[in-house]
Amino acid sequence: MLHILRQIAKTGIKTDAAPNADLDNIVVSRLQEQVLKTLGRALAIRQVDAGSCNGCELEIHALGNPYYNIEGLGIRFVASPRHADMLLVTGPVSKHMAIALQRTYDATPEPKLVVAVGDCGCSGGIFGESYASFGRVANVIPVDVEIPGCPPTPTALLEGILAAIAVRPPTATPADNPDAAGSS
């Protein structure tokens, strides 16, 4: 025990500097403004694990902690694809999950956005296409935005969600536009 205490005293405290929160705050505030400006309401996301190692899911779960506060940005995760505006798909699509992923995509109402997350979702990752895997998500359903990384950071996930909204914002329904209701 004395040896360990001497080693601690000799080495001192060795930690990394705290991350620069200013950059993350800029991304987060930009995302919040874009979501509210584009949708005028909360963005509903259905997350689908198509065969991942759960590394991307851990980073997605980190979005819910107080630091990123994704709920405060007007973004929420939903349990049903019927309530979703966006599908967030992780992992290479395993042969067993292909039908479930296609059904989830079909059940999501138009207009829908699809975001492939992680190297596996974008390119098949180390698994690629094989007897057990279709590889990238785009091999099974259309993808609007890809977020690379193994796993991508929560900030990269937020930027990818923002990019998806900027690429193809969901359009307003006729009930939201009184002028369109009378013209049909």
Short mmCIF file of C-alpha atoms in Angstrom, two decimals:
data_model
loop_
_atom_site.label_atom_id
_atom_site.label_comp_id
_atom_site.label_asym_id
_atom_site.label_seq_id
_atom_site.Cartn_x
_atom_site.Cartn_y
_atom_site.Cartn_z
CA MET A 1 0.00 0.00 0.00
CA LEU A 2 2.82 2.37 0.84
CA HIS A 3 4.33 1.66 -2.59
CA ILE A 4 1.09 2.74 -4.30
CA LEU A 5 0.89 5.97 -2.28
CA ARG A 6 4.52 6.83 -3.16
CA GLN A 7 3.77 6.21 -6.83
CA ILE A 8 0.72 8.51 -6.66
CA ALA A 9 2.74 11.25 -4.96
CA LYS A 10 5.55 10.90 -7.50
CA THR A 11 3.29 10.86 -10.57
CA GLY A 12 0.82 13.54 -9.52
CA ILE A 13 -2.58 14.06 -11.10
CA LYS A 14 -2.68 13.21 -14.79
CA THR A 15 -6.01 14.01 -16.42
CA ASP A 16 -7.11 15.45 -19.71
CA ALA A 17 -8.35 18.99 -19.92
CA ALA A 18 -12.10 19.45 -19.87
CA PRO A 19 -13.68 19.49 -23.35
CA ASN A 20 -14.47 22.84 -24.92
CA ALA A 21 -18.17 23.24 -24.22
CA ASP A 22 -18.50 26.36 -26.38
CA LEU A 23 -18.30 24.40 -29.65
CA ASP A 24 -20.86 21.86 -28.46
CA ASN A 25 -23.18 24.65 -27.28
CA ILE A 26 -23.01 26.30 -30.72
CA VAL A 27 -23.93 23.05 -32.44
CA VAL A 28 -26.73 22.36 -29.96
CA SER A 29 -28.24 25.84 -30.24
CA ARG A 30 -28.00 25.73 -34.05
CA LEU A 31 -29.77 22.37 -34.06
CA GLN A 32 -32.54 23.62 -31.79
CA GLU A 33 -33.17 26.67 -33.97
CA GLN A 34 -33.16 24.56 -37.15
CA VAL A 35 -35.56 21.96 -35.73
CA LEU A 36 -38.05 24.54 -34.53
CA LYS A 37 -37.76 26.63 -37.71
CA THR A 38 -38.16 23.65 -40.02
CA LEU A 39 -40.76 21.62 -38.18
CA GLY A 40 -42.39 24.12 -35.85
CA ARG A 41 -42.70 21.24 -33.42
CA ALA A 42 -40.72 18.37 -31.92
CA LEU A 43 -38.80 15.99 -34.15
CA ALA A 44 -39.81 12.39 -33.46
CA ILE A 45 -37.09 9.78 -34.05
CA ARG A 46 -37.42 5.99 -34.15
CA GLN A 47 -34.07 4.33 -33.54
CA VAL A 48 -33.59 0.93 -35.22
CA ASP A 49 -30.77 -1.48 -34.37
CA ALA A 50 -30.32 -3.49 -37.57
CA GLY A 51 -27.48 -5.62 -36.19
CA SER A 52 -24.97 -3.33 -34.49
CA CYS A 53 -22.49 -4.01 -31.69
CA ASN A 54 -24.33 -1.40 -29.52
CA GLY A 55 -21.47 1.10 -29.64
CA CYS A 56 -23.60 3.57 -31.61
CA GLU A 57 -26.54 2.98 -29.28
CA LEU A 58 -24.41 4.01 -26.30
CA GLU A 59 -23.62 7.30 -28.01
CA ILE A 60 -27.28 7.78 -28.96
CA HIS A 61 -28.25 7.21 -25.32
CA ALA A 62 -25.70 9.85 -24.31
CA LEU A 63 -27.81 12.39 -26.21
CA GLY A 64 -30.40 12.07 -23.44
CA ASN A 65 -28.07 13.10 -20.61
CA PRO A 66 -28.17 16.64 -19.18
CA TYR A 67 -25.09 17.75 -21.14
CA TYR A 68 -26.72 17.29 -24.56
CA ASN A 69 -30.36 17.53 -23.39
CA ILE A 70 -31.86 16.39 -26.69
CA GLU A 71 -35.40 16.55 -25.25
CA GLY A 72 -34.89 20.24 -24.53
CA LEU A 73 -34.00 20.74 -28.20
CA GLY A 74 -37.40 19.54 -29.35
CA ILE A 75 -36.15 16.08 -30.35
CA ARG A 76 -37.66 12.97 -28.84
CA PHE A 77 -37.43 9.25 -29.40
CA VAL A 78 -40.64 7.35 -30.02
CA ALA A 79 -41.50 3.68 -29.66
CA SER A 80 -43.48 3.34 -32.87
CA PRO A 81 -42.43 4.13 -36.43
CA ARG A 82 -45.99 5.36 -37.01
CA HIS A 83 -45.21 8.37 -34.80
CA ALA A 84 -41.74 9.05 -36.26
CA ASP A 85 -40.45 11.73 -38.62
CA MET A 86 -36.99 10.16 -38.84
CA LEU A 87 -35.45 6.69 -38.66
CA LEU A 88 -32.00 6.50 -37.03
CA VAL A 89 -30.56 3.14 -38.16
CA THR A 90 -27.43 1.58 -36.66
CA GLY A 91 -25.36 -1.41 -37.63
CA PRO A 92 -24.90 -3.48 -40.76
CA VAL A 93 -28.28 -4.86 -41.75
CA SER A 94 -28.29 -8.52 -40.78
CA LYS A 95 -30.29 -10.91 -42.96
CA HIS A 96 -32.65 -11.52 -40.04
CA MET A 97 -33.36 -7.78 -39.58
CA ALA A 98 -33.85 -6.82 -43.24
CA ILE A 99 -37.59 -7.54 -43.31
CA ALA A 100 -38.16 -5.82 -39.95
CA LEU A 101 -36.22 -2.75 -41.16
CA GLN A 102 -38.23 -2.63 -44.40
CA ARG A 103 -41.49 -2.92 -42.45
CA THR A 104 -40.39 -0.15 -40.09
CA TYR A 105 -39.54 2.05 -43.08
CA ASP A 106 -42.93 1.30 -44.69
CA ALA A 107 -44.77 2.06 -41.42
CA THR A 108 -43.12 5.48 -41.05
CA PRO A 109 -45.42 8.16 -42.49
CA GLU A 110 -44.31 10.41 -45.34
CA PRO A 111 -42.33 12.61 -45.40
CA LYS A 112 -39.71 10.52 -43.66
CA LEU A 113 -36.00 10.93 -43.17
CA VAL A 114 -33.53 8.07 -42.82
CA VAL A 115 -30.13 8.49 -41.17
CA ALA A 116 -27.54 5.69 -41.25
CA VAL A 117 -25.36 5.82 -38.13
CA GLY A 118 -21.80 4.57 -37.69
CA ASP A 119 -19.33 3.01 -40.08
CA CYS A 120 -21.38 -0.18 -40.16
CA GLY A 121 -24.57 1.65 -41.14
CA CYS A 122 -22.76 3.75 -43.76
CA SER A 123 -20.55 1.16 -45.42
CA GLY A 124 -21.07 -2.17 -43.70
CA GLY A 125 -18.02 -1.55 -41.48
CA ILE A 126 -15.81 -4.50 -40.70
CA PHE A 127 -18.70 -6.85 -41.47
CA GLY A 128 -19.45 -5.71 -45.02
CA GLU A 129 -21.72 -7.88 -47.13
CA SER A 130 -21.64 -11.56 -46.30
CA TYR A 131 -23.78 -14.64 -45.91
CA ALA A 132 -25.28 -13.08 -42.74
CA SER A 133 -25.32 -9.38 -43.64
CA PHE A 134 -26.66 -7.09 -46.37
CA GLY A 135 -24.02 -4.56 -45.30
CA ARG A 136 -24.88 -0.86 -45.37
CA VAL A 137 -28.38 0.43 -44.61
CA ALA A 138 -28.70 1.89 -48.13
CA ASN A 139 -28.68 -1.66 -49.52
CA VAL A 140 -32.09 -2.21 -47.90
CA ILE A 141 -33.84 1.20 -47.61
CA PRO A 142 -33.14 4.68 -49.04
CA VAL A 143 -30.83 6.79 -46.86
CA ASP A 144 -30.85 10.60 -46.70
CA VAL A 145 -27.77 11.20 -44.50
CA GLU A 146 -24.88 9.07 -43.27
CA ILE A 147 -23.05 9.74 -39.99
CA PRO A 148 -19.65 7.98 -40.10
CA GLY A 149 -17.63 7.01 -37.05
CA CYS A 150 -17.05 3.94 -34.95
CA PRO A 151 -18.99 5.01 -32.97
CA PRO A 152 -19.83 8.60 -33.90
CA THR A 153 -19.72 11.11 -31.05
CA PRO A 154 -22.96 12.60 -29.69
CA THR A 155 -21.99 15.92 -31.29
CA ALA A 156 -21.55 14.18 -34.66
CA LEU A 157 -24.98 12.60 -34.18
CA LEU A 158 -26.52 16.01 -33.53
CA GLU A 159 -24.80 17.44 -36.61
CA GLY A 160 -26.07 14.50 -38.70
CA ILE A 161 -29.63 15.02 -37.48
CA LEU A 162 -29.31 18.71 -38.39
CA ALA A 163 -27.94 17.78 -41.82
CA ALA A 164 -30.89 15.45 -42.42
CA ILE A 165 -33.37 18.17 -41.56
CA ALA A 166 -31.52 20.65 -43.80
CA VAL A 167 -31.31 18.21 -46.72
CA ARG A 168 -34.99 17.43 -46.90
CA PRO A 169 -37.18 19.08 -44.31
CA PRO A 170 -40.51 17.34 -43.69
CA THR A 171 -43.25 19.36 -45.35
CA ALA A 172 -46.35 20.72 -43.64
CA THR A 173 -49.56 18.72 -43.87
CA PRO A 174 -52.66 20.24 -45.55
CA ALA A 175 -54.23 20.69 -42.10
CA ASP A 176 -51.31 22.99 -41.18
CA ASN A 177 -51.87 25.15 -44.28
CA PRO A 178 -55.36 26.70 -44.49
CA ASP A 179 -54.82 27.88 -48.08
CA ALA A 180 -54.19 24.33 -49.31
CA ALA A 181 -57.30 22.97 -47.60
CA GLY A 182 -59.71 25.03 -49.75
CA SER A 183 -57.99 24.29 -53.07
CA SER A 184 -58.64 20.53 -53.16
#
